[in-house]
Short mmCIF file of C-alpha atoms and ligand atoms in Angstrom, two decimals:
data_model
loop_
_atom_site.label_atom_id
_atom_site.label_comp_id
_atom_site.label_asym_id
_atom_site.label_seq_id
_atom_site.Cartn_x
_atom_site.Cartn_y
_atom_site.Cartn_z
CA UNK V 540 -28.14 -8.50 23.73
CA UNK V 541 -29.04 -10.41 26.73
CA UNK V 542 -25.35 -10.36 27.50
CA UNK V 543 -24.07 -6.94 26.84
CA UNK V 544 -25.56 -5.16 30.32
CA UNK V 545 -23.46 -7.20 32.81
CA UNK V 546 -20.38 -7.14 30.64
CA UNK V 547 -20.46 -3.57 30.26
CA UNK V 548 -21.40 -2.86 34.13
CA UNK V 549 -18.53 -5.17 35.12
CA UNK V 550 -15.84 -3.52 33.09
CA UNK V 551 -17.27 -0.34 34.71
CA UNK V 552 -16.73 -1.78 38.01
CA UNK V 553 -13.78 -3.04 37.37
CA UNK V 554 -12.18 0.13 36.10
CA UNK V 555 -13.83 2.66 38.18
CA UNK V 556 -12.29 0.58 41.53
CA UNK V 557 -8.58 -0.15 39.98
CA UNK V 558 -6.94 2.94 41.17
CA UNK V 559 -9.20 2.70 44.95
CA UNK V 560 -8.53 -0.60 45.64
CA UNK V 561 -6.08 -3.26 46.45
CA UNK V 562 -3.04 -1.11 45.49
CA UNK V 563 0.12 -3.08 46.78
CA UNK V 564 -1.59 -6.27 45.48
CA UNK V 565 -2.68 -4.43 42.12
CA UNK V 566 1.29 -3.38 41.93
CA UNK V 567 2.44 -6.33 42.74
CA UNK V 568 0.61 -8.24 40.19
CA UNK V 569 1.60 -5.48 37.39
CA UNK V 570 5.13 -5.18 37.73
CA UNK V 571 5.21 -9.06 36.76
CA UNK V 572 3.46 -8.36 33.25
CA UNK V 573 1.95 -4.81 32.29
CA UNK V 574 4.25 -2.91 29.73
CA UNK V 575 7.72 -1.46 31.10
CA UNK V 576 6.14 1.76 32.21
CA UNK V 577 4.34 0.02 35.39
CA UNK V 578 2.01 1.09 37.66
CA UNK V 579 2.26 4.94 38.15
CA UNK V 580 -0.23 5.26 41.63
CA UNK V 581 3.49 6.55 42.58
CA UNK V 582 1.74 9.58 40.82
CA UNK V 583 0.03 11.82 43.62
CA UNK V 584 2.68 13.71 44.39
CA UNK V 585 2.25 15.71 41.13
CA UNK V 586 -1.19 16.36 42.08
CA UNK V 587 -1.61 20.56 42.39
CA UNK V 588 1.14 20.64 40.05
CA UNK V 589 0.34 23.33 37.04
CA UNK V 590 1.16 21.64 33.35
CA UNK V 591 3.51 23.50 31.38
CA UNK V 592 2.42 20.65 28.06
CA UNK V 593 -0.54 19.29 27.69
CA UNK V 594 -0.84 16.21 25.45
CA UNK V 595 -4.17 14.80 24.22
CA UNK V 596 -4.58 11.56 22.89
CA UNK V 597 -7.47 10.95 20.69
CA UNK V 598 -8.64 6.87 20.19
CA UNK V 599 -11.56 7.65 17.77
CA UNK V 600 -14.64 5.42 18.52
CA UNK V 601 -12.18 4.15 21.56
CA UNK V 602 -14.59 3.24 24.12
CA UNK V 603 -14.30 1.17 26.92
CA UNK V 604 -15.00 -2.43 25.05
CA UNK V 605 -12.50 -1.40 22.48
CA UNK V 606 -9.54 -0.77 25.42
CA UNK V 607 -10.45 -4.20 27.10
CA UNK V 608 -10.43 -5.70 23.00
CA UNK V 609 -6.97 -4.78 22.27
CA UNK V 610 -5.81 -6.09 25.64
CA UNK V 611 -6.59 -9.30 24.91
CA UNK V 612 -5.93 -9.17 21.17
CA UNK V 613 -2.37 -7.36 22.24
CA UNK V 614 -1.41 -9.03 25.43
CA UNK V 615 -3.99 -12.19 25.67
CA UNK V 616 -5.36 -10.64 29.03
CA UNK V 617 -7.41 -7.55 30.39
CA UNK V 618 -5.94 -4.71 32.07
CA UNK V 619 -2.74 -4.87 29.83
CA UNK V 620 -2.21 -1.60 28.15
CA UNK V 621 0.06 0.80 29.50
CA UNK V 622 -2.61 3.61 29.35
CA UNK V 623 -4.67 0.88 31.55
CA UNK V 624 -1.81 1.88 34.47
CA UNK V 625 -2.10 5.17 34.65
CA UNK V 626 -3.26 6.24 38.41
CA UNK V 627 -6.50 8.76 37.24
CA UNK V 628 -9.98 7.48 35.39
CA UNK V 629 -13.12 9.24 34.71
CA UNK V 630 -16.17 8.38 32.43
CA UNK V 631 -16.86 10.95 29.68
CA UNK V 632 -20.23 11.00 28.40
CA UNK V 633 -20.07 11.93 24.68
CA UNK V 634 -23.73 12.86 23.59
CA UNK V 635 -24.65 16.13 21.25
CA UNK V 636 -27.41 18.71 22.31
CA UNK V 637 -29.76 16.72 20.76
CA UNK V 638 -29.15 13.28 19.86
CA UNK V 639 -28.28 10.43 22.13
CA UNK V 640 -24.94 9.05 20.34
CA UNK V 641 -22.57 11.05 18.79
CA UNK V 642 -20.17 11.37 15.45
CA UNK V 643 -16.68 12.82 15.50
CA UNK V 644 -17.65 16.18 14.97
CA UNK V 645 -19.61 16.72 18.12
CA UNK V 646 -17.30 14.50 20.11
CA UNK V 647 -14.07 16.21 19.43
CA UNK V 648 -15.71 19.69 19.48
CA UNK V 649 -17.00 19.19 22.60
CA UNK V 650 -13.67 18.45 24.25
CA UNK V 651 -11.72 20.68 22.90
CA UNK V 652 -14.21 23.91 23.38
CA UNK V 653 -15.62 23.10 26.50
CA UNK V 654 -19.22 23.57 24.67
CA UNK V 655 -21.39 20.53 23.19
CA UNK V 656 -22.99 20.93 19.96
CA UNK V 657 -24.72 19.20 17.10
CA UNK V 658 -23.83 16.06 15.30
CA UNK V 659 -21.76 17.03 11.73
CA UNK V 660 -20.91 20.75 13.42
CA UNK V 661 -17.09 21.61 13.94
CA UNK V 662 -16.24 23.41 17.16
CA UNK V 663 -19.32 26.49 16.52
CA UNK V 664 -22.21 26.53 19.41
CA UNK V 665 -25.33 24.84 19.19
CA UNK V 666 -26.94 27.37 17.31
CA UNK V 667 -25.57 26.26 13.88
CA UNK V 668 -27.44 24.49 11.41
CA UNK V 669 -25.76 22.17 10.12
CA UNK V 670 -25.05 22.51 6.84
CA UNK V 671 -27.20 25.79 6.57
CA UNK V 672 -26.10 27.93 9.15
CA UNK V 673 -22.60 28.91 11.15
CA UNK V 674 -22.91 29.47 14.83
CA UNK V 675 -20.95 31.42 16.93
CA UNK V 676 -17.53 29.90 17.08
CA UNK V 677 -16.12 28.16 20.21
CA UNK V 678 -12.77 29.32 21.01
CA UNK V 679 -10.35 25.65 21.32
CA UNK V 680 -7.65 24.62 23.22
CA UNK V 681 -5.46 24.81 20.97
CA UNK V 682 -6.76 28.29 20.15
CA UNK V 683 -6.12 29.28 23.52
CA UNK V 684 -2.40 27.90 23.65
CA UNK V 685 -1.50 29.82 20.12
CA UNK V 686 -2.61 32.92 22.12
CA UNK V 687 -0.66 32.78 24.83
CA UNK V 688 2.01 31.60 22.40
CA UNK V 689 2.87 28.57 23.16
CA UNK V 690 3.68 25.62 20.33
CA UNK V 691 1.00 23.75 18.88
CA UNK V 692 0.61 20.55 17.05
CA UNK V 693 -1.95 18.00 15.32
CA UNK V 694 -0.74 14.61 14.43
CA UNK V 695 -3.38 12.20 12.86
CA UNK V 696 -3.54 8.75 10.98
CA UNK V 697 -6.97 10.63 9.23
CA UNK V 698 -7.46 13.38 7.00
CA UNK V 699 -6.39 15.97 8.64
CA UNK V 700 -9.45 17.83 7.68
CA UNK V 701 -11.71 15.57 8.96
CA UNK V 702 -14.23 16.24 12.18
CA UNK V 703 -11.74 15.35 14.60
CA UNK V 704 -8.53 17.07 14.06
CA UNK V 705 -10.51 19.78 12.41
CA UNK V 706 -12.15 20.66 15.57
CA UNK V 707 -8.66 21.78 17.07
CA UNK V 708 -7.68 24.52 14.12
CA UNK V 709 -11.36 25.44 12.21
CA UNK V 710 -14.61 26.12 12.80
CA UNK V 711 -17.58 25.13 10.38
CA UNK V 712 -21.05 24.52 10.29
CA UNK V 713 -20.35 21.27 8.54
CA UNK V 714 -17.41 18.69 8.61
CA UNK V 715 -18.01 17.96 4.72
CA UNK V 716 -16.53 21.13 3.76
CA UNK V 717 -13.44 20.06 3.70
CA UNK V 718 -12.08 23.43 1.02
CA UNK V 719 -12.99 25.55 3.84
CA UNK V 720 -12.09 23.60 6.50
CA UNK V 721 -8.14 22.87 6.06
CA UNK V 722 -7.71 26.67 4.93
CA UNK V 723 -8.72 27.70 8.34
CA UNK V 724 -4.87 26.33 9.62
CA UNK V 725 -3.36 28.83 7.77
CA UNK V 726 -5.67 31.63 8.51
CA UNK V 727 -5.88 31.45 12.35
CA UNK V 728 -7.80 33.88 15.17
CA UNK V 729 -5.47 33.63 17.42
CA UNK V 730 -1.55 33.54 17.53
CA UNK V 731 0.09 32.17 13.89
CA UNK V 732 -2.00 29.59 13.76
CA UNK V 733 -1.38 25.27 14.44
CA UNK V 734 2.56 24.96 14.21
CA UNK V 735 2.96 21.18 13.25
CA UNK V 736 0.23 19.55 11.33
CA UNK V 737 0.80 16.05 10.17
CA UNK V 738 -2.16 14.13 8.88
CA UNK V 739 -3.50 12.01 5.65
CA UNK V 740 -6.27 12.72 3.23
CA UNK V 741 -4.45 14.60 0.60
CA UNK V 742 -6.17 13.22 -2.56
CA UNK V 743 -9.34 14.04 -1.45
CA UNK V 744 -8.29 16.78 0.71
CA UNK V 745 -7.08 18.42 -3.33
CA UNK V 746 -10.04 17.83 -4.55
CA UNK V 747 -12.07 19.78 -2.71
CA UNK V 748 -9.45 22.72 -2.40
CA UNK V 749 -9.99 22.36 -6.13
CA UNK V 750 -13.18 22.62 -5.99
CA UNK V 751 -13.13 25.67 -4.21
CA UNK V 752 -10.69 27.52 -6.26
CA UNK V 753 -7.28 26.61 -4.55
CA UNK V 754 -4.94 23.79 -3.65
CA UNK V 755 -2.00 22.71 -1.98
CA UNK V 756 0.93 24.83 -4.12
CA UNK V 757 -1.76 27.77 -3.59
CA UNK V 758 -1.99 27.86 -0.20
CA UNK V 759 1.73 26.82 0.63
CA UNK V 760 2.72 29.64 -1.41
CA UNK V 761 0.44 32.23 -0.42
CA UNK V 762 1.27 31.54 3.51
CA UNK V 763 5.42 30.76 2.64
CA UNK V 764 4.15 26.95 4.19
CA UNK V 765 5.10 24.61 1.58
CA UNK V 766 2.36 21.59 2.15
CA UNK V 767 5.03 18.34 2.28
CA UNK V 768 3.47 15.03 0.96
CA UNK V 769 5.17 12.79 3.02
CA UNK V 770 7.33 13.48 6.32
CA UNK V 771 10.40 12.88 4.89
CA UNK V 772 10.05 15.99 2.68
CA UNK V 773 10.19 18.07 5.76
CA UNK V 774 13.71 19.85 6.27
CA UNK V 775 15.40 19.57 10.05
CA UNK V 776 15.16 23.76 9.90
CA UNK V 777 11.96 23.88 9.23
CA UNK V 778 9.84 25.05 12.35
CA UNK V 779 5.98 24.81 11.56
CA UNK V 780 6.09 21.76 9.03
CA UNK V 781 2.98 20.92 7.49
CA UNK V 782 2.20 17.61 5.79
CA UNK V 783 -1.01 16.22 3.87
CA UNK V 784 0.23 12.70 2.75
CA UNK V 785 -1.86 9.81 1.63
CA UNK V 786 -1.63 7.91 4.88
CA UNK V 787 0.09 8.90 8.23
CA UNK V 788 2.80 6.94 10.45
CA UNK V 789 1.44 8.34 13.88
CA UNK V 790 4.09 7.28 15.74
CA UNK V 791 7.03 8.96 13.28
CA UNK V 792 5.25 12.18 13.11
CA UNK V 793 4.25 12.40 16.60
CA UNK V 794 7.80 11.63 17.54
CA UNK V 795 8.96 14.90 14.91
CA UNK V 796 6.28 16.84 16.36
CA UNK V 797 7.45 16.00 19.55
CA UNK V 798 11.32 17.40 18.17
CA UNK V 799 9.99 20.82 17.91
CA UNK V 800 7.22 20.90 20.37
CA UNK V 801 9.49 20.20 22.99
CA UNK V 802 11.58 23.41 22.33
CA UNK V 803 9.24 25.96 22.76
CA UNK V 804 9.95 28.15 26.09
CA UNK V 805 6.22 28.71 27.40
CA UNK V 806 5.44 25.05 26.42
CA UNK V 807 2.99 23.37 24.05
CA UNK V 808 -0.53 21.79 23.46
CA UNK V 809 0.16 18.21 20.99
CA UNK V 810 -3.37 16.39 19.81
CA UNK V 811 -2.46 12.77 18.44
CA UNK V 812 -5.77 11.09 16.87
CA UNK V 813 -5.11 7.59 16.05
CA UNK V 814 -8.27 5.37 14.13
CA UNK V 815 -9.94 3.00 16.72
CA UNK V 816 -12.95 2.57 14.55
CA UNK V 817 -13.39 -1.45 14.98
CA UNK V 818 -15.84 -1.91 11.74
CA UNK V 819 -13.14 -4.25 10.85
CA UNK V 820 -12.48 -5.63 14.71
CA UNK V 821 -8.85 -7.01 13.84
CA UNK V 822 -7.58 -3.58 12.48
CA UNK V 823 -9.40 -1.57 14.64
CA UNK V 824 -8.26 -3.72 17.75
CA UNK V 825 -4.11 -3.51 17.15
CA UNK V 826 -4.58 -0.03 15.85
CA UNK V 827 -5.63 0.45 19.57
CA UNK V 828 -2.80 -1.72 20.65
CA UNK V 829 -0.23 0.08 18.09
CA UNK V 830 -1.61 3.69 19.56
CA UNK V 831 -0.56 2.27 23.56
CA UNK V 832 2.57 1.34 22.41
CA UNK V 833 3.20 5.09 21.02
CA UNK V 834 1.67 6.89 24.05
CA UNK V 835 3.97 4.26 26.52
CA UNK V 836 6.91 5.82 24.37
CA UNK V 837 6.04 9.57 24.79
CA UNK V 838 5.67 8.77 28.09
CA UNK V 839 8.93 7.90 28.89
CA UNK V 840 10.26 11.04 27.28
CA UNK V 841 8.27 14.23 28.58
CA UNK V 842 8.38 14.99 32.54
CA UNK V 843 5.43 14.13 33.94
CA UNK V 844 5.93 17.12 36.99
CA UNK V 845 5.23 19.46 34.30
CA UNK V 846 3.44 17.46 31.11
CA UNK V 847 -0.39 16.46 31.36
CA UNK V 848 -0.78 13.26 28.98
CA UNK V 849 -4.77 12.55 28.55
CA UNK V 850 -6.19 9.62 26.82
CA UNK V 851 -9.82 9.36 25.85
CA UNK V 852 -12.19 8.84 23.15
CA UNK V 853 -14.84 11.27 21.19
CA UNK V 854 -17.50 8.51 20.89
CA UNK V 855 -18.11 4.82 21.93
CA UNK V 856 -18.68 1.76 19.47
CA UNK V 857 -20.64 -1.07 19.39
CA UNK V 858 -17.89 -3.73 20.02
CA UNK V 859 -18.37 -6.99 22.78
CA UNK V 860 -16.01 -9.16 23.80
CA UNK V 861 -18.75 -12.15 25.10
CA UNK V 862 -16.93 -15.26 25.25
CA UNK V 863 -13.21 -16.59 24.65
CA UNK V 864 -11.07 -17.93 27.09
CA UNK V 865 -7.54 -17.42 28.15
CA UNK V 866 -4.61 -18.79 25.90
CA UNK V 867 -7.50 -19.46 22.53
CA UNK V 868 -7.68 -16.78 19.60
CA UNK V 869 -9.71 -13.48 20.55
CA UNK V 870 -10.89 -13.46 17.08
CA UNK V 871 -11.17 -16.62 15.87
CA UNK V 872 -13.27 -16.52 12.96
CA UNK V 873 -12.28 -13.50 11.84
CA UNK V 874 -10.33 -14.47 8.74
CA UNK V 875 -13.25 -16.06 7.55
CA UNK V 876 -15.65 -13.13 8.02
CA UNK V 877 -12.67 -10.92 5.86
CA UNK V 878 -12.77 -13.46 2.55
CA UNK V 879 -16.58 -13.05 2.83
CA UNK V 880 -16.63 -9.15 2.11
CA UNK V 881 -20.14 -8.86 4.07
CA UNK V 882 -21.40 -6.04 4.20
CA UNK V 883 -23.64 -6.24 7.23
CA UNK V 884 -23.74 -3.78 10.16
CA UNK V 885 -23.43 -6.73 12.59
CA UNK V 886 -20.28 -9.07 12.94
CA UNK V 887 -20.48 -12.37 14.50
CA UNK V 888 -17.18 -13.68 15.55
CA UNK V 889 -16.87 -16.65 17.81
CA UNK V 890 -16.04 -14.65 20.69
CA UNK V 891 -16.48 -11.13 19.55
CA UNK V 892 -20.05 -9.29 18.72
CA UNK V 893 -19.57 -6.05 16.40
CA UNK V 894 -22.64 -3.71 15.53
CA UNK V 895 -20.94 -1.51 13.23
CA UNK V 896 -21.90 1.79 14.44
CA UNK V 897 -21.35 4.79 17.22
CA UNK V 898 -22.77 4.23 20.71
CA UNK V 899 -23.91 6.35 23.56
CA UNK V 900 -22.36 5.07 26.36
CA UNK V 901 -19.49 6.86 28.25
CA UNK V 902 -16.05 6.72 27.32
CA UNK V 903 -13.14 5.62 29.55
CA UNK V 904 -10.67 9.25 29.95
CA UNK V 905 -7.09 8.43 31.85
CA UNK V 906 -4.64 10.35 33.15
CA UNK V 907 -1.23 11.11 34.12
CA UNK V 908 1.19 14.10 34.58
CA UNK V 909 0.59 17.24 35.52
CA UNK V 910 -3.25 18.13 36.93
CA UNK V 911 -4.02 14.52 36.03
CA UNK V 912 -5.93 14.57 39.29
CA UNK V 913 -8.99 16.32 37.83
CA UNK V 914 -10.32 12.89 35.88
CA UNK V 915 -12.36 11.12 38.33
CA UNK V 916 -16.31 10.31 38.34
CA UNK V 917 -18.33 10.48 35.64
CA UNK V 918 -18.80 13.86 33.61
CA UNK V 919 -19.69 15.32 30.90
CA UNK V 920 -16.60 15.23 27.70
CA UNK V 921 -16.82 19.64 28.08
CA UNK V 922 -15.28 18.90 31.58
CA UNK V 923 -11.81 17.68 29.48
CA UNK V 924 -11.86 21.37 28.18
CA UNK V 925 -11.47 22.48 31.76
CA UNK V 926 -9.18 19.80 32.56
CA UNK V 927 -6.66 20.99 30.22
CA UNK V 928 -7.40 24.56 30.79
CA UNK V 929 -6.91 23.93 34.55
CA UNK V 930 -4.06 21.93 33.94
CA UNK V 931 -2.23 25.32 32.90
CA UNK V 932 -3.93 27.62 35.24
CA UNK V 933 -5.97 29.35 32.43
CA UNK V 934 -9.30 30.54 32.68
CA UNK V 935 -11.80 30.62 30.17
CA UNK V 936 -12.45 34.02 28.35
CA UNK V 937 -15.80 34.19 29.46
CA UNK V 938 -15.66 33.09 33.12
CA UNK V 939 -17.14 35.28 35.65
CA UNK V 940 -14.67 37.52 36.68
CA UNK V 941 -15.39 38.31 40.00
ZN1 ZN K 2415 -15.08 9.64 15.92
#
């Protein structure tokens, strides 16, 4: 523990000052190594600029450690990630009403409504109980964007029912219930409803539409939206495909989302969760890497003069990086650690300290594109609601109107 306060206050510091400071130097030194993207403080210009697309990409349990982790795991130095070159960073503190650390639920809820809530409680105010009692709903981004018909779309390497691309599409004083959670995309409040949906979790997923009186054929049938199994089930003319496989290839279905997305006239809203979870710090670590690597390719495609791509996380995790040097294995000691199955909460690597659990502290939120400016200083995660919102020109349903 002794360790962890400095660490963590100098990756602050060194973040926060990266886009202040040092800028020719900082450029100079990038274009020799960072991924083929480069250093975008070339960006201002856009600033003012309204979004016509705003893309949100979700690292779940990607905090700050875990970006400076898959650096070095990915590139064998910090500061390596093409999401670590993008010219806007803010802080996003994560907590529920109530508790000090959140879980998916409240993370991803919180972003995408604008409103914080409890722990376990999909995107409903603070009055739910959870598991008892519904609260009001909290109208969603994506919510918004079906209304004012634009395209909408949810890629995810999770269940697709679970807490966080759930938050986007249905409302629920629990994340458990799963058989009346992924009924909610074909029964939307506003517009027709999420247009591509692309996620895993279908075995269990079954089960609980099962359970509840329904299932897949059901549901595909009764809303003419056959539910694919795998993405290569989905025909080239079909316009709102919908797939529940087993697993997810993020980066092929957010690349087909991205086909039909990018057709729609009055623009579109595009989550992409990928797993960052480091309970196993070699997975979670290149999944992080893997995810860059995606978002570095998107980038290259959309126009950034009217296209708002955000990066942050719903939660922190417990994951150091306190010793290693340059040019040695990250995680050396890892394999070992694997063959031994322990179940612990804490992992002791040589250079790498895992506690195997959400933490409070904020989360890093970058930015590029159109209204990127907005991320700066610390805030609370509602403030990404009004970020994207902004990004658009939108206002809120229940702003003052004055
Ligand atoms: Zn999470």
């Amino acid at each position: 523990m002794k360790n962890a306060r400095p660490l963590f206050l100098c990756l602050l510091a060194a973040g926060v000052f990266v886009p202040a400071v040092g800028r020719a130097q900082e450029s100079a030194h990038n274009q020799a190594k960072a991924p083929a993207q480069a250093v975008r403080l070339a960006a201002e210009p856009r600033a003012g600029r309204k979004a016509k697309n705003v893309i949100l990409f979700l690292a779940d349990a990607g905090g700050v450690p875990v970006l400076h982790g898959a650096s070095l795991l990915g590139y064998g130095e910090p500061r390596r990630l093409g999401i670590q070159q993008w010219p806007y960073l803010g802080l996003s503190e994560t907590s529920p009403v109530d508790d000090f650390v959140s879980d998916s639920a409240n993370g991803m809820s919180s972003i995408v409504t604008g409103v914080k809530t409890r722990n376990g409680v999909i995107s409903q105010n603070p009055d739910a109980q959870r598991g008892r009692q519904d609260g009001t709903p909290t109208k969603t981004v994506l919510e918004y964007a079906e209304q004012r018909g634009l395209l909408t779309g949810i890629v995810t390497t999770q269940s697709i029912a679970d807490a966080t691309p759930a938050a986007n599409y249905a409302h629920s004083n629990d994340r458990k219930k799963w058989g009346e959670i992924f009924p909610q995309a074909f029964k939307p409040r506003f517009g027709d409803g999420v247009d591509v949906l692309f996620g895993a979790g279908r075995r269990k997923i079954g089960e609980q539409l099962a359970a509840v009186g329904t299932g897949f054929d059901q549901l595909g049938q009764t809303h003419a939206r056959p539910i694919h199994a795998t993405l290569a089930e989905v025909a080239d003319a079909e316009k709102r495909p919908v797939v529940v496989g087993d697993a997810m290839d993020a980066r092929t279905a957010t690349l087909k989302a991205l086909d039909i997305l990018e057709k729609s006239p009055k623009g579109y809203f595009l989550v992409v969760e990928w797993d960052a979870h480091t309970d196993d710090p070699k997975e979670g670590l290149q999944n992080v890497v893997d995810f860059d690597k995606l978002i570095a390719e998107v980038q290259a495609r959309v126009d950034l003069d009217d296209t708002l791509l955000l990066f942050t996380a719903d939660h922190s995790f417990g994951l150091q990086v306190d010793g290693g040097r340059r040019g040695q294995d990250l995680l050396a000691g890892y394999d070992a650690w694997k063959a031994a199955k322990s179940k612990e909460d804490i992992v002791r690597l040589g250079n790498v300290l895992v506690n195997r659990t959400h933490t409070g502290e904020e989360v890093a939120t970058l930015a590029i594109g159109a209204g990127a400016e907005r991320v700066r200083g610390y805030f609370p995660n509602t403030y990404l609601f009004e970020v994207m919102m902004k990004a658009w020109g939108w206002m809120p349903d229940d702003a003052p109107s004055n």
